[in-house]
């Protein structure tokens, strides 16, 4: 279904729904419009130096851990994962880092709003949060940086045939996914390694890092569900789906499907093949997945090498969210 844009739309306007202008971006468009936008952004991402990106992430990680190592313990999400994801994502985009407290508030409102279908009252804060974020991104594009992803996009977008508002909305999505999804994934992986003991840091360090990160994304991905609109009457697995119906795809369940993954509740760091859906699949697969994979790999490697004695100081608590799962608090000690 993720691959079948003809029958299952990410663009809900195809089934007569109204979408607010701020909500229209690369992920909510279908081909052929989606293809033009994705090409623009893929070219900008490919233009980045990934070796320099790894060095930058390693430097930011090392410096932040050195500060936190002076303390008996710290809260993993708010004091490590979120500030690190924000600083590295901003550097990758080539833009000034937003105020961390502001970014945290905006991200919390947007993530909570993903569950507005179940709790409509959560939807009100999303509109205001998206507007604040849009003002920031539009300022970046009006005065683009000389380098980084945003600089390349701003330079190429003028002749790329993509509407400026869609460019801005998609940049906003890149910032949000790098910061919010990246920090959530890192937090959930930390819980898996340090609290659940699904795999040890030493095993992670010795494993093929690309396969190990893939497996941790499968095992601990924050994105639990996405929705599609059925465009034409069709069938899925022998069940009829009618035009106009909304379909919720449970990615978290798919990643633990025993018919697809032997021993699905075990983190096997050498699992191969690993067709997980942690980054989606098909034309709407996560644009920022290469950054997130590098970010997770480098951060875990630095922790394993410099602080092998890192340990949990209690059980985590979680935010009451369904679409995007996240720890709320998880106390850890580096020594």
GROMACS .gro file of C-alpha atoms in nm:
model
  335
    1UNK     CA    1   0.000   0.000   0.000
    2UNK     CA    2   0.290   0.237   0.069
    3UNK     CA    3   0.410   0.180  -0.287
    4UNK     CA    4   0.066   0.199  -0.450
    5UNK     CA    5  -0.002   0.571  -0.502
    6UNK     CA    6  -0.261   0.495  -0.768
    7UNK     CA    7  -0.500   0.333  -0.520
    8UNK     CA    8  -0.384   0.475  -0.186
    9UNK     CA    9  -0.330   0.851  -0.164
   10UNK     CA   10  -0.118   1.054   0.073
   11UNK     CA   11  -0.284   1.359  -0.083
   12UNK     CA   12  -0.630   1.355   0.074
   13UNK     CA   13  -0.758   1.613  -0.174
   14UNK     CA   14  -0.787   1.323  -0.418
   15UNK     CA   15  -1.083   1.192  -0.217
   16UNK     CA   16  -1.242   1.534  -0.167
   17UNK     CA   17  -1.083   1.629   0.165
   18UNK     CA   18  -0.964   1.983   0.234
   19UNK     CA   19  -0.604   2.025   0.341
   20UNK     CA   20  -0.465   2.342   0.502
   21UNK     CA   21  -0.193   2.507   0.290
   22UNK     CA   22   0.073   2.449   0.558
   23UNK     CA   23   0.006   2.075   0.542
   24UNK     CA   24   0.091   2.039   0.171
   25UNK     CA   25   0.449   1.920   0.130
   26UNK     CA   26   0.646   1.646  -0.037
   27UNK     CA   27   0.503   1.376   0.192
   28UNK     CA   28   0.141   1.478   0.131
   29UNK     CA   29   0.171   1.496  -0.246
   30UNK     CA   30   0.139   1.203  -0.484
   31UNK     CA   31   0.313   1.149  -0.820
   32UNK     CA   32   0.367   1.324  -1.050
   33UNK     CA   33   0.374   1.639  -0.828
   34UNK     CA   34   0.557   1.449  -0.555
   35UNK     CA   35   0.827   1.331  -0.795
   36UNK     CA   36   0.930   1.686  -0.891
   37UNK     CA   37   0.960   1.797  -0.527
   38UNK     CA   38   1.147   1.485  -0.420
   39UNK     CA   39   1.397   1.523  -0.704
   40UNK     CA   40   1.475   1.880  -0.594
   41UNK     CA   41   1.538   1.775  -0.235
   42UNK     CA   42   1.729   1.457  -0.322
   43UNK     CA   43   1.973   1.661  -0.531
   44UNK     CA   44   2.030   1.896  -0.237
   45UNK     CA   45   2.089   1.606   0.003
   46UNK     CA   46   2.326   1.428  -0.236
   47UNK     CA   47   2.531   1.747  -0.266
   48UNK     CA   48   2.627   1.727   0.103
   49UNK     CA   49   2.959   1.584   0.222
   50UNK     CA   50   2.863   1.279   0.430
   51UNK     CA   51   3.213   1.235   0.570
   52UNK     CA   52   3.202   1.593   0.695
   53UNK     CA   53   2.855   1.521   0.834
   54UNK     CA   54   2.989   1.228   1.035
   55UNK     CA   55   3.274   1.439   1.173
   56UNK     CA   56   3.031   1.714   1.271
   57UNK     CA   57   2.798   1.473   1.451
   58UNK     CA   58   3.093   1.311   1.630
   59UNK     CA   59   3.221   1.651   1.746
   60UNK     CA   60   2.880   1.765   1.875
   61UNK     CA   61   2.827   1.430   2.050
   62UNK     CA   62   3.170   1.430   2.213
   63UNK     CA   63   3.136   1.786   2.341
   64UNK     CA   64   2.789   1.735   2.488
   65UNK     CA   65   2.883   1.406   2.654
   66UNK     CA   66   3.191   1.567   2.809
   67UNK     CA   67   2.965   1.820   2.981
   68UNK     CA   68   2.716   1.557   3.095
   69UNK     CA   69   2.993   1.327   3.223
   70UNK     CA   70   3.063   1.577   3.504
   71UNK     CA   71   2.724   1.496   3.654
   72UNK     CA   72   2.612   1.185   3.845
   73UNK     CA   73   2.327   1.130   3.596
   74UNK     CA   74   2.114   1.311   3.338
   75UNK     CA   75   1.783   1.279   3.156
   76UNK     CA   76   1.853   1.119   2.819
   77UNK     CA   77   1.586   1.279   2.601
   78UNK     CA   78   1.576   1.645   2.706
   79UNK     CA   79   1.939   1.684   2.811
   80UNK     CA   80   2.109   1.477   2.544
   81UNK     CA   81   1.906   1.340   2.251
   82UNK     CA   82   1.696   1.650   2.176
   83UNK     CA   83   1.972   1.915   2.203
   84UNK     CA   84   2.208   1.693   2.003
   85UNK     CA   85   1.951   1.626   1.728
   86UNK     CA   86   1.867   1.997   1.710
   87UNK     CA   87   2.228   2.116   1.686
   88UNK     CA   88   2.332   1.856   1.428
   89UNK     CA   89   2.017   1.892   1.215
   90UNK     CA   90   2.061   2.271   1.210
   91UNK     CA   91   2.425   2.235   1.109
   92UNK     CA   92   2.328   1.988   0.836
   93UNK     CA   93   2.066   2.227   0.701
   94UNK     CA   94   2.317   2.513   0.727
   95UNK     CA   95   2.093   2.733   0.943
   96UNK     CA   96   2.121   2.891   1.290
   97UNK     CA   97   2.006   2.658   1.565
   98UNK     CA   98   1.660   2.756   1.694
   99UNK     CA   99   1.605   2.814   2.064
  100UNK     CA  100   1.593   2.462   2.219
  101UNK     CA  101   1.301   2.538   2.453
  102UNK     CA  102   1.100   2.681   2.163
  103UNK     CA  103   1.183   2.384   1.937
  104UNK     CA  104   1.084   2.141   2.211
  105UNK     CA  105   0.745   2.308   2.260
  106UNK     CA  106   0.673   2.319   1.888
  107UNK     CA  107   0.768   1.955   1.840
  108UNK     CA  108   0.557   1.838   2.136
  109UNK     CA  109   0.250   2.019   1.996
  110UNK     CA  110   0.296   1.878   1.645
  111UNK     CA  111   0.353   1.521   1.763
  112UNK     CA  112   0.052   1.534   1.994
  113UNK     CA  113  -0.152   1.666   1.701
  114UNK     CA  114  -0.074   1.354   1.499
  115UNK     CA  115  -0.328   1.180   1.722
  116UNK     CA  116  -0.602   1.437   1.664
  117UNK     CA  117  -0.814   1.172   1.495
  118UNK     CA  118  -0.855   1.012   1.838
  119UNK     CA  119  -0.826   1.325   2.052
  120UNK     CA  120  -0.958   1.621   1.846
  121UNK     CA  121  -0.860   1.874   2.113
  122UNK     CA  122  -0.494   1.807   2.028
  123UNK     CA  123  -0.543   1.948   1.679
  124UNK     CA  124  -0.581   2.309   1.784
  125UNK     CA  125  -0.223   2.356   1.898
  126UNK     CA  126  -0.084   2.208   1.576
  127UNK     CA  127  -0.201   2.494   1.354
  128UNK     CA  128  -0.030   2.754   1.573
  129UNK     CA  129   0.288   2.545   1.601
  130UNK     CA  130   0.308   2.493   1.224
  131UNK     CA  131   0.262   2.865   1.169
  132UNK     CA  132   0.547   2.952   1.404
  133UNK     CA  133   0.770   2.697   1.236
  134UNK     CA  134   0.672   2.825   0.892
  135UNK     CA  135   0.776   3.182   0.980
  136UNK     CA  136   1.121   3.055   1.082
  137UNK     CA  137   1.170   2.846   0.765
  138UNK     CA  138   1.045   3.117   0.530
  139UNK     CA  139   1.300   3.355   0.681
  140UNK     CA  140   1.573   3.101   0.607
  141UNK     CA  141   1.465   3.075   0.245
  142UNK     CA  142   1.433   3.452   0.205
  143UNK     CA  143   1.788   3.491   0.336
  144UNK     CA  144   1.943   3.154   0.255
  145UNK     CA  145   2.269   3.038   0.411
  146UNK     CA  146   2.576   3.003   0.187
  147UNK     CA  147   2.601   2.628   0.246
  148UNK     CA  148   2.410   2.331   0.380
  149UNK     CA  149   2.090   2.172   0.254
  150UNK     CA  150   1.880   2.489   0.279
  151UNK     CA  151   2.137   2.690   0.086
  152UNK     CA  152   2.137   2.440  -0.201
  153UNK     CA  153   1.757   2.414  -0.206
  154UNK     CA  154   1.709   2.791  -0.206
  155UNK     CA  155   1.948   2.822  -0.500
  156UNK     CA  156   1.790   2.543  -0.706
  157UNK     CA  157   1.424   2.599  -0.619
  158UNK     CA  158   1.388   2.914  -0.830
  159UNK     CA  159   1.416   2.718  -1.153
  160UNK     CA  160   1.290   2.386  -1.021
  161UNK     CA  161   0.923   2.429  -1.098
  162UNK     CA  162   0.814   2.381  -0.735
  163UNK     CA  163   0.584   2.631  -0.563
  164UNK     CA  164   0.764   2.831  -0.292
  165UNK     CA  165   0.512   2.734  -0.022
  166UNK     CA  166   0.565   2.363  -0.094
  167UNK     CA  167   0.943   2.412  -0.078
  168UNK     CA  168   0.908   2.589   0.257
  169UNK     CA  169   0.669   2.325   0.394
  170UNK     CA  170   0.907   2.046   0.293
  171UNK     CA  171   1.208   2.220   0.452
  172UNK     CA  172   0.996   2.247   0.766
  173UNK     CA  173   0.941   1.872   0.747
  174UNK     CA  174   1.315   1.809   0.716
  175UNK     CA  175   1.387   2.015   1.026
  176UNK     CA  176   1.109   1.846   1.220
  177UNK     CA  177   1.204   1.491   1.119
  178UNK     CA  178   1.574   1.540   1.189
  179UNK     CA  179   1.509   1.694   1.529
  180UNK     CA  180   1.195   1.523   1.654
  181UNK     CA  181   1.214   1.179   1.490
  182UNK     CA  182   1.591   1.160   1.530
  183UNK     CA  183   1.582   1.234   1.903
  184UNK     CA  184   1.288   0.998   1.960
  185UNK     CA  185   1.464   0.714   1.781
  186UNK     CA  186   1.782   0.771   1.980
  187UNK     CA  187   1.585   0.773   2.305
  188UNK     CA  188   1.403   0.449   2.223
  189UNK     CA  189   1.726   0.281   2.114
  190UNK     CA  190   1.888   0.387   2.443
  191UNK     CA  191   1.601   0.223   2.633
  192UNK     CA  192   1.638  -0.093   2.423
  193UNK     CA  193   2.010  -0.113   2.490
  194UNK     CA  194   2.036   0.007   2.849
  195UNK     CA  195   1.704  -0.084   3.012
  196UNK     CA  196   1.551  -0.369   2.813
  197UNK     CA  197   1.895  -0.517   2.742
  198UNK     CA  198   1.777  -0.612   2.394
  199UNK     CA  199   2.140  -0.586   2.285
  200UNK     CA  200   2.456  -0.464   2.456
  201UNK     CA  201   2.661  -0.165   2.350
  202UNK     CA  202   2.963  -0.390   2.317
  203UNK     CA  203   2.774  -0.611   2.072
  204UNK     CA  204   2.665  -0.303   1.882
  205UNK     CA  205   3.024  -0.180   1.860
  206UNK     CA  206   3.143  -0.514   1.722
  207UNK     CA  207   2.857  -0.556   1.474
  208UNK     CA  208   2.830  -0.438   1.116
  209UNK     CA  209   2.707  -0.089   1.202
  210UNK     CA  210   2.479  -0.048   0.900
  211UNK     CA  211   2.297  -0.374   0.981
  212UNK     CA  212   2.292  -0.295   1.352
  213UNK     CA  213   2.131   0.046   1.298
  214UNK     CA  214   1.878  -0.107   1.057
  215UNK     CA  215   1.782  -0.358   1.324
  216UNK     CA  216   1.747  -0.095   1.596
  217UNK     CA  217   1.524   0.110   1.364
  218UNK     CA  218   1.308  -0.200   1.312
  219UNK     CA  219   1.305  -0.281   1.682
  220UNK     CA  220   1.258   0.069   1.826
  221UNK     CA  221   1.122   0.297   1.553
  222UNK     CA  222   0.916   0.586   1.693
  223UNK     CA  223   0.679   0.603   1.393
  224UNK     CA  224   0.401   0.357   1.469
  225UNK     CA  225   0.144   0.441   1.202
  226UNK     CA  226   0.069   0.635   0.884
  227UNK     CA  227  -0.262   0.690   0.705
  228UNK     CA  228  -0.369   0.667   0.342
  229UNK     CA  229  -0.694   0.743   0.160
  230UNK     CA  230  -0.834   0.476  -0.069
  231UNK     CA  231  -0.888   0.628  -0.415
  232UNK     CA  232  -1.051   0.334  -0.598
  233UNK     CA  233  -1.237   0.027  -0.478
  234UNK     CA  234  -0.978  -0.243  -0.429
  235UNK     CA  235  -0.870  -0.530  -0.204
  236UNK     CA  236  -0.591  -0.570   0.049
  237UNK     CA  237  -0.511  -0.921   0.161
  238UNK     CA  238  -0.848  -1.038   0.035
  239UNK     CA  239  -1.038  -0.768   0.227
  240UNK     CA  240  -1.235  -0.506   0.033
  241UNK     CA  241  -1.140  -0.141   0.075
  242UNK     CA  242  -1.378   0.117  -0.069
  243UNK     CA  243  -1.301   0.448  -0.238
  244UNK     CA  244  -1.300   0.729   0.017
  245UNK     CA  245  -1.217   0.512   0.314
  246UNK     CA  246  -0.927   0.603   0.541
  247UNK     CA  247  -0.674   0.327   0.602
  248UNK     CA  248  -0.432   0.325   0.894
  249UNK     CA  249  -0.112   0.131   0.836
  250UNK     CA  250   0.041   0.000   1.159
  251UNK     CA  251   0.413   0.016   1.082
  252UNK     CA  252   0.508  -0.081   1.435
  253UNK     CA  253   0.315  -0.407   1.399
  254UNK     CA  254   0.460  -0.471   1.053
  255UNK     CA  255   0.811  -0.439   1.197
  256UNK     CA  256   0.729  -0.720   1.443
  257UNK     CA  257   0.551  -0.944   1.191
  258UNK     CA  258   0.662  -1.302   1.267
  259UNK     CA  259   0.581  -1.404   0.909
  260UNK     CA  260   0.839  -1.152   0.788
  261UNK     CA  261   1.097  -1.142   1.070
  262UNK     CA  262   1.213  -1.460   1.244
  263UNK     CA  263   1.219  -1.405   1.622
  264UNK     CA  264   1.073  -1.055   1.577
  265UNK     CA  265   1.086  -0.951   1.944
  266UNK     CA  266   1.460  -1.009   1.961
  267UNK     CA  267   1.713  -0.749   1.844
  268UNK     CA  268   1.943  -0.940   1.609
  269UNK     CA  269   2.213  -0.691   1.514
  270UNK     CA  270   2.323  -0.896   1.213
  271UNK     CA  271   1.966  -0.947   1.081
  272UNK     CA  272   1.973  -0.969   0.701
  273UNK     CA  273   1.769  -0.914   0.498
  274UNK     CA  274   1.581  -0.660   0.707
  275UNK     CA  275   1.284  -0.517   0.512
  276UNK     CA  276   1.160  -0.302   0.802
  277UNK     CA  277   0.925  -0.008   0.751
  278UNK     CA  278   1.087   0.221   1.008
  279UNK     CA  279   1.168   0.470   0.732
  280UNK     CA  280   0.859   0.392   0.527
  281UNK     CA  281   0.870   0.236   0.183
  282UNK     CA  282   0.811   0.335  -0.177
  283UNK     CA  283   0.791   0.693  -0.309
  284UNK     CA  284   0.715   0.836   0.037
  285UNK     CA  285   1.009   0.671   0.214
  286UNK     CA  286   1.171   0.905   0.463
  287UNK     CA  287   1.380   1.168   0.284
  288UNK     CA  288   1.594   1.220   0.593
  289UNK     CA  289   1.664   0.851   0.656
  290UNK     CA  290   2.033   0.871   0.549
  291UNK     CA  291   2.090   1.155   0.799
  292UNK     CA  292   1.904   0.971   1.076
  293UNK     CA  293   2.096   0.649   1.011
  294UNK     CA  294   2.432   0.831   1.021
  295UNK     CA  295   2.326   1.026   1.330
  296UNK     CA  296   2.223   0.711   1.520
  297UNK     CA  297   2.530   0.516   1.414
  298UNK     CA  298   2.781   0.787   1.505
  299UNK     CA  299   2.622   0.874   1.839
  300UNK     CA  300   2.606   0.510   1.951
  301UNK     CA  301   2.964   0.451   1.839
  302UNK     CA  302   3.091   0.751   2.038
  303UNK     CA  303   2.902   0.640   2.349
  304UNK     CA  304   3.025   0.280   2.318
  305UNK     CA  305   3.386   0.387   2.271
  306UNK     CA  306   3.408   0.663   2.530
  307UNK     CA  307   3.154   0.560   2.792
  308UNK     CA  308   3.121   0.179   2.787
  309UNK     CA  309   2.999   0.189   3.147
  310UNK     CA  310   2.685   0.389   3.064
  311UNK     CA  311   2.385   0.251   3.251
  312UNK     CA  312   2.018   0.317   3.317
  313UNK     CA  313   1.919   0.473   3.648
  314UNK     CA  314   1.560   0.350   3.643
  315UNK     CA  315   1.278   0.264   3.407
  316UNK     CA  316   1.166   0.507   3.136
  317UNK     CA  317   0.832   0.684   3.121
  318UNK     CA  318   0.654   0.758   2.793
  319UNK     CA  319   0.446   1.034   2.642
  320UNK     CA  320   0.079   0.936   2.585
  321UNK     CA  321   0.117   0.943   2.206
  322UNK     CA  322   0.023   0.672   1.958
  323UNK     CA  323   0.142   0.779   1.612
  324UNK     CA  324   0.492   0.884   1.720
  325UNK     CA  325   0.614   0.691   2.024
  326UNK     CA  326   0.862   0.864   2.255
  327UNK     CA  327   1.011   0.837   2.599
  328UNK     CA  328   0.929   1.123   2.832
  329UNK     CA  329   1.202   1.062   3.088
  330UNK     CA  330   1.492   0.817   3.107
  331UNK     CA  331   1.765   0.879   3.362
  332UNK     CA  332   2.111   0.746   3.275
  333UNK     CA  333   2.465   0.769   3.415
  334UNK     CA  334   2.775   0.770   3.198
  335UNK     CA  335   3.005   0.619   3.460
   0.00000   0.00000   0.00000
